[in-house]
PDB file of C-alpha atoms in Angstrom:
ATOM      1  CA  UNK O 173     -31.855  55.504  -2.250  1.00 61.00           C
ATOM      2  CA  UNK O 174     -32.116  52.722  -4.734  1.00 75.00           C
ATOM      3  CA  UNK O 175     -28.414  51.976  -5.403  1.00 76.00           C
ATOM      4  CA  UNK O 176     -27.721  48.290  -5.985  1.00 70.00           C
ATOM      5  CA  UNK O 177     -24.839  46.485  -4.218  1.00 72.00           C
ATOM      6  CA  UNK O 178     -24.729  43.758  -6.827  1.00 65.00           C
ATOM      7  CA  UNK O 179     -21.638  44.039  -9.054  1.00 63.00           C
ATOM      8  CA  UNK O 180     -22.569  45.408 -12.440  1.00 63.00           C
ATOM      9  CA  UNK O 181     -21.322  42.698 -14.762  1.00 62.00           C
ATOM     10  CA  UNK O 182     -18.850  40.154 -13.433  1.00 59.00           C
ATOM     11  CA  UNK O 183     -17.007  38.507 -16.308  1.00 61.00           C
ATOM     12  CA  UNK O 184     -17.507  34.825 -16.911  1.00 62.00           C
ATOM     13  CA  UNK O 185     -13.713  34.266 -16.848  1.00 64.00           C
ATOM     14  CA  UNK O 186     -13.570  35.609 -13.256  1.00 65.00           C
ATOM     15  CA  UNK O 187     -16.345  33.208 -12.258  1.00 73.00           C
ATOM     16  CA  UNK O 188     -14.513  30.316 -13.936  1.00 77.00           C
ATOM     17  CA  UNK O 189     -11.267  31.051 -12.040  1.00 80.00           C
ATOM     18  CA  UNK O 190     -13.125  31.247  -8.735  1.00 82.00           C
ATOM     19  CA  UNK O 191     -14.952  27.986  -9.418  1.00 83.00           C
ATOM     20  CA  UNK O 192     -11.661  26.346 -10.427  1.00 85.00           C
ATOM     21  CA  UNK O 193      -9.988  27.410  -7.145  1.00 88.00           C
ATOM     22  CA  UNK O 194     -12.931  26.020  -5.167  1.00 87.00           C
ATOM     23  CA  UNK O 195     -12.800  22.732  -7.090  1.00 89.00           C
ATOM     24  CA  UNK O 196      -9.050  22.323  -6.483  1.00 89.00           C
ATOM     25  CA  UNK O 197      -9.388  23.116  -2.764  1.00 90.00           C
ATOM     26  CA  UNK O 198     -12.323  20.709  -2.397  1.00 89.00           C
ATOM     27  CA  UNK O 199     -10.376  17.976  -4.231  1.00 90.00           C
ATOM     28  CA  UNK O 200      -7.310  18.419  -1.989  1.00 88.00           C
ATOM     29  CA  UNK O 201      -9.410  18.164   1.174  1.00 89.00           C
ATOM     30  CA  UNK O 202     -11.123  15.082  -0.251  1.00 87.00           C
ATOM     31  CA  UNK O 203      -7.761  13.512  -1.099  1.00 83.00           C
ATOM     32  CA  UNK O 204      -6.459  14.045   2.441  1.00 76.00           C
ATOM     33  CA  UNK O 205      -9.641  12.516   3.898  1.00 79.00           C
ATOM     34  CA  UNK O 206      -9.389   9.543   1.513  1.00 80.00           C
ATOM     35  CA  UNK O 207      -5.689   8.934   2.322  1.00 74.00           C
ATOM     36  CA  UNK O 208      -6.447   9.092   6.044  1.00 68.00           C
ATOM     37  CA  UNK O 209      -9.402   6.738   5.667  1.00 74.00           C
ATOM     38  CA  UNK O 210      -7.373   4.036   3.923  1.00 72.00           C
ATOM     39  CA  UNK O 211      -4.504   4.400   6.404  1.00 65.00           C
ATOM     40  CA  UNK O 212      -1.820   6.003   4.261  1.00 68.00           C
ATOM     41  CA  UNK O 213      -1.323   8.941   6.650  1.00 69.00           C
ATOM     42  CA  UNK O 214      -0.780   6.799   9.742  1.00 72.00           C
ATOM     43  CA  UNK O 215       2.006   4.479  10.860  1.00 83.00           C
ATOM     44  CA  UNK O 216       3.453   2.055   8.302  1.00 86.00           C
ATOM     45  CA  UNK O 217       5.945  -0.561   9.435  1.00 88.00           C
ATOM     46  CA  UNK O 218       8.619  -2.678   7.820  1.00 89.00           C
ATOM     47  CA  UNK O 219      11.060  -5.379   8.886  1.00 94.00           C
ATOM     48  CA  UNK O 220      14.808  -5.322   8.307  1.00 95.00           C
ATOM     49  CA  UNK O 221      16.333  -8.821   8.538  1.00 95.00           C
ATOM     50  CA  UNK O 222      20.028  -9.531   8.873  1.00 95.00           C
ATOM     51  CA  UNK O 223      21.579 -13.011   8.921  1.00 94.00           C
ATOM     52  CA  UNK O 224      25.225 -13.201   9.979  1.00 93.00           C
ATOM     53  CA  UNK O 225      27.455 -15.261  12.238  1.00 90.00           C
ATOM     54  CA  UNK O 226      24.884 -17.990  12.834  1.00 92.00           C
ATOM     55  CA  UNK O 227      22.157 -15.569  13.938  1.00 94.00           C
ATOM     56  CA  UNK O 228      19.166 -13.908  12.332  1.00 95.00           C
ATOM     57  CA  UNK O 229      18.006 -10.560  13.671  1.00 96.00           C
ATOM     58  CA  UNK O 230      14.688  -9.012  12.618  1.00 97.00           C
ATOM     59  CA  UNK O 231      13.995  -5.371  13.433  1.00 96.00           C
ATOM     60  CA  UNK O 232      10.423  -4.159  12.985  1.00 96.00           C
ATOM     61  CA  UNK O 233      10.237  -0.381  12.970  1.00 94.00           C
ATOM     62  CA  UNK O 234       8.074   2.364  11.538  1.00 92.00           C
ATOM     63  CA  UNK O 235       8.893   3.180   7.933  1.00 92.00           C
ATOM     64  CA  UNK O 236       6.562   6.186   8.127  1.00 89.00           C
ATOM     65  CA  UNK O 237       4.985   7.701  11.238  1.00 89.00           C
ATOM     66  CA  UNK O 238       3.812  11.003  12.652  1.00 87.00           C
ATOM     67  CA  UNK O 239       4.677  12.841  15.877  1.00 89.00           C
ATOM     68  CA  UNK O 240       2.690  11.817  18.937  1.00 87.00           C
ATOM     69  CA  UNK O 241       1.589   8.428  17.546  1.00 88.00           C
ATOM     70  CA  UNK O 242       2.245   5.054  19.144  1.00 89.00           C
ATOM     71  CA  UNK O 243       5.093   3.718  17.020  1.00 90.00           C
ATOM     72  CA  UNK O 244       5.988   0.015  17.073  1.00 92.00           C
ATOM     73  CA  UNK O 245       9.565  -1.177  17.451  1.00 94.00           C
ATOM     74  CA  UNK O 246      10.776  -4.690  18.218  1.00 95.00           C
ATOM     75  CA  UNK O 247      13.903  -6.764  17.764  1.00 96.00           C
ATOM     76  CA  UNK O 248      13.913 -10.553  17.455  1.00 97.00           C
ATOM     77  CA  UNK O 249      17.108 -12.612  17.584  1.00 96.00           C
ATOM     78  CA  UNK O 250      17.349 -16.339  16.878  1.00 95.00           C
ATOM     79  CA  UNK O 251      19.988 -18.872  15.976  1.00 93.00           C
ATOM     80  CA  UNK O 252      20.071 -20.158  12.415  1.00 90.00           C
ATOM     81  CA  UNK O 253      20.688 -23.786  13.333  1.00 91.00           C
ATOM     82  CA  UNK O 254      18.055 -23.999  16.085  1.00 88.00           C
ATOM     83  CA  UNK O 255      20.613 -24.220  18.893  1.00 92.00           C
ATOM     84  CA  UNK O 256      20.206 -22.301  22.142  1.00 93.00           C
ATOM     85  CA  UNK O 257      21.173 -18.651  22.415  1.00 93.00           C
ATOM     86  CA  UNK O 258      24.125 -17.765  24.636  1.00 93.00           C
ATOM     87  CA  UNK O 259      23.510 -16.829  28.269  1.00 92.00           C
ATOM     88  CA  UNK O 260      23.820 -13.087  27.512  1.00 93.00           C
ATOM     89  CA  UNK O 261      22.627 -11.412  24.297  1.00 94.00           C
ATOM     90  CA  UNK O 262      23.356  -7.699  23.999  1.00 94.00           C
ATOM     91  CA  UNK O 263      21.645  -5.248  21.695  1.00 96.00           C
ATOM     92  CA  UNK O 264      23.394  -1.966  20.879  1.00 96.00           C
ATOM     93  CA  UNK O 265      20.990   0.702  19.639  1.00 95.00           C
ATOM     94  CA  UNK O 266      21.679   4.067  18.067  1.00 94.00           C
ATOM     95  CA  UNK O 267      21.075   6.578  20.893  1.00 93.00           C
ATOM     96  CA  UNK O 268      19.985   9.367  18.529  1.00 92.00           C
ATOM     97  CA  UNK O 269      17.334   7.093  17.042  1.00 93.00           C
ATOM     98  CA  UNK O 270      16.074   6.027  20.479  1.00 92.00           C
ATOM     99  CA  UNK O 271      15.876   9.714  21.400  1.00 89.00           C
ATOM    100  CA  UNK O 272      12.922  10.237  19.055  1.00 91.00           C
ATOM    101  CA  UNK O 273      10.741   8.059  21.291  1.00 91.00           C
ATOM    102  CA  UNK O 274       8.874   8.649  24.514  1.00 89.00           C
ATOM    103  CA  UNK O 275       9.558   5.197  25.955  1.00 88.00           C
ATOM    104  CA  UNK O 276       6.723   3.729  28.026  1.00 90.00           C
ATOM    105  CA  UNK O 277       8.181   0.275  28.573  1.00 90.00           C
ATOM    106  CA  UNK O 278      10.426  -2.497  27.347  1.00 91.00           C
ATOM    107  CA  UNK O 279       9.477  -6.159  27.447  1.00 92.00           C
ATOM    108  CA  UNK O 280      11.458  -7.943  28.714  1.00 93.00           C
ATOM    109  CA  UNK O 281      13.345  -5.245  30.585  1.00 91.00           C
ATOM    110  CA  UNK O 282      17.133  -5.676  30.508  1.00 91.00           C
ATOM    111  CA  UNK O 283      18.679  -6.145  33.959  1.00 90.00           C
ATOM    112  CA  UNK O 284      21.009  -3.212  33.249  1.00 90.00           C
ATOM    113  CA  UNK O 285      21.487  -0.585  30.566  1.00 89.00           C
ATOM    114  CA  UNK O 286      24.436   1.507  29.520  1.00 91.00           C
ATOM    115  CA  UNK O 287      24.337   4.789  27.604  1.00 88.00           C
ATOM    116  CA  UNK O 288      27.522   5.687  25.745  1.00 86.00           C
ATOM    117  CA  UNK O 289      28.243   8.678  23.538  1.00 85.00           C
ATOM    118  CA  UNK O 290      26.274   7.401  20.568  1.00 91.00           C
ATOM    119  CA  UNK O 291      24.870   4.040  21.670  1.00 93.00           C
ATOM    120  CA  UNK O 292      22.565   2.506  24.242  1.00 94.00           C
ATOM    121  CA  UNK O 293      23.415  -1.051  25.304  1.00 95.00           C
ATOM    122  CA  UNK O 294      20.783  -3.523  26.484  1.00 95.00           C
ATOM    123  CA  UNK O 295      22.196  -6.854  27.747  1.00 95.00           C
ATOM    124  CA  UNK O 296      19.554  -9.566  28.124  1.00 94.00           C
ATOM    125  CA  UNK O 297      19.866 -12.697  30.235  1.00 94.00           C
ATOM    126  CA  UNK O 298      18.573 -15.629  28.206  1.00 93.00           C
ATOM    127  CA  UNK O 299      17.166 -18.673  30.042  1.00 94.00           C
ATOM    128  CA  UNK O 300      18.959 -21.950  29.212  1.00 93.00           C
ATOM    129  CA  UNK O 301      17.733 -23.666  26.053  1.00 92.00           C
ATOM    130  CA  UNK O 302      15.987 -20.628  24.545  1.00 93.00           C
ATOM    131  CA  UNK O 303      16.459 -20.338  20.776  1.00 93.00           C
ATOM    132  CA  UNK O 304      15.035 -16.847  20.332  1.00 94.00           C
ATOM    133  CA  UNK O 305      14.710 -13.533  22.102  1.00 95.00           C
ATOM    134  CA  UNK O 306      12.108 -10.907  21.257  1.00 96.00           C
ATOM    135  CA  UNK O 307      12.315  -7.405  22.728  1.00 95.00           C
ATOM    136  CA  UNK O 308       9.216  -5.193  22.358  1.00 95.00           C
ATOM    137  CA  UNK O 309       9.397  -1.463  22.936  1.00 93.00           C
ATOM    138  CA  UNK O 310       6.182   0.334  23.910  1.00 91.00           C
ATOM    139  CA  UNK O 311       6.688   3.927  22.796  1.00 91.00           C
ATOM    140  CA  UNK O 312       5.207   6.895  21.033  1.00 90.00           C
ATOM    141  CA  UNK O 313       7.058   9.303  18.811  1.00 87.00           C
ATOM    142  CA  UNK O 314       8.000  12.577  20.489  1.00 87.00           C
ATOM    143  CA  UNK O 315       5.713  15.418  19.339  1.00 85.00           C
ATOM    144  CA  UNK O 316       8.554  17.683  18.136  1.00 82.00           C
ATOM    145  CA  UNK O 317      10.257  15.129  15.874  1.00 84.00           C
ATOM    146  CA  UNK O 318      10.256  15.907  12.148  1.00 83.00           C
ATOM    147  CA  UNK O 319      11.805  14.571   8.926  1.00 87.00           C
ATOM    148  CA  UNK O 320      13.783  11.340   8.610  1.00 88.00           C
ATOM    149  CA  UNK O 321      15.795   9.571  11.296  1.00 91.00           C
ATOM    150  CA  UNK O 322      18.378   6.892  10.625  1.00 95.00           C
ATOM    151  CA  UNK O 323      18.980   4.180  13.178  1.00 95.00           C
ATOM    152  CA  UNK O 324      20.740   0.892  13.749  1.00 96.00           C
ATOM    153  CA  UNK O 325      20.709  -2.137  16.010  1.00 96.00           C
ATOM    154  CA  UNK O 326      23.830  -4.264  16.476  1.00 96.00           C
ATOM    155  CA  UNK O 327      23.704  -7.764  17.934  1.00 96.00           C
ATOM    156  CA  UNK O 328      26.555  -8.708  20.258  1.00 94.00           C
ATOM    157  CA  UNK O 329      27.152 -12.287  21.375  1.00 88.00           C
ATOM    158  CA  UNK O 330      29.996 -13.461  23.613  1.00 82.00           C
ATOM    159  CA  UNK O 331      31.506  -9.967  23.469  1.00 83.00           C
ATOM    160  CA  UNK O 332      31.658  -9.917  19.657  1.00 88.00           C
ATOM    161  CA  UNK O 333      29.674  -7.795  17.221  1.00 92.00           C
ATOM    162  CA  UNK O 334      27.699 -10.284  15.122  1.00 92.00           C
ATOM    163  CA  UNK O 335      25.204  -8.392  12.941  1.00 94.00           C
ATOM    164  CA  UNK O 336      23.985  -4.848  12.337  1.00 95.00           C
ATOM    165  CA  UNK O 337      20.616  -3.778  10.936  1.00 96.00           C
ATOM    166  CA  UNK O 338      20.350  -0.235   9.576  1.00 96.00           C
ATOM    167  CA  UNK O 339      17.088   1.523   8.789  1.00 95.00           C
ATOM    168  CA  UNK O 340      15.342   4.869   8.319  1.00 94.00           C
ATOM    169  CA  UNK O 341      12.063   6.133   9.759  1.00 93.00           C
ATOM    170  CA  UNK O 342      10.330   8.998   7.969  1.00 92.00           C
ATOM    171  CA  UNK O 343       8.328  11.369  10.145  1.00 89.00           C
ATOM    172  CA  UNK O 344       5.474  13.205   8.445  1.00 82.00           C
ATOM    173  CA  UNK O 345       3.992  16.447   9.758  1.00 75.00           C
TER     174      UNK O 345
END
């Protein structure tokens, strides 16, 4: 038989809607590719600095990251007047925040650690005469982590709480 399978007369408004949907979808895919190319969908970091009690503490952490990515985190402590740090410097970290990481290593490693109900304590032995301490954490974000996570680091010196840095890391899908 000679029956055609071509639609009789498709309206031009139907074609326009279909072309508009294709254009929007193509633009969205292009936007995602562009954002990824210029680095806006990857890890972005920021530093929180706190100066109190004669010390300055800088905490570099991810402002935005995604699950499964290597995510930088370091803490640097130094004296404001250039004098030597005490023999023991202790960092108290929010345990819930640390829980979002798959920790691969800590440099330098603390000689001991203590995990409390809501905090993890890292005491560091500082060689005589040292004016700064930098602790680098090699970690990636756990794959199941989503949304925002708040965290904090508190500096303790000579048994006293000296300074606290608070921050938020946003986790994108």
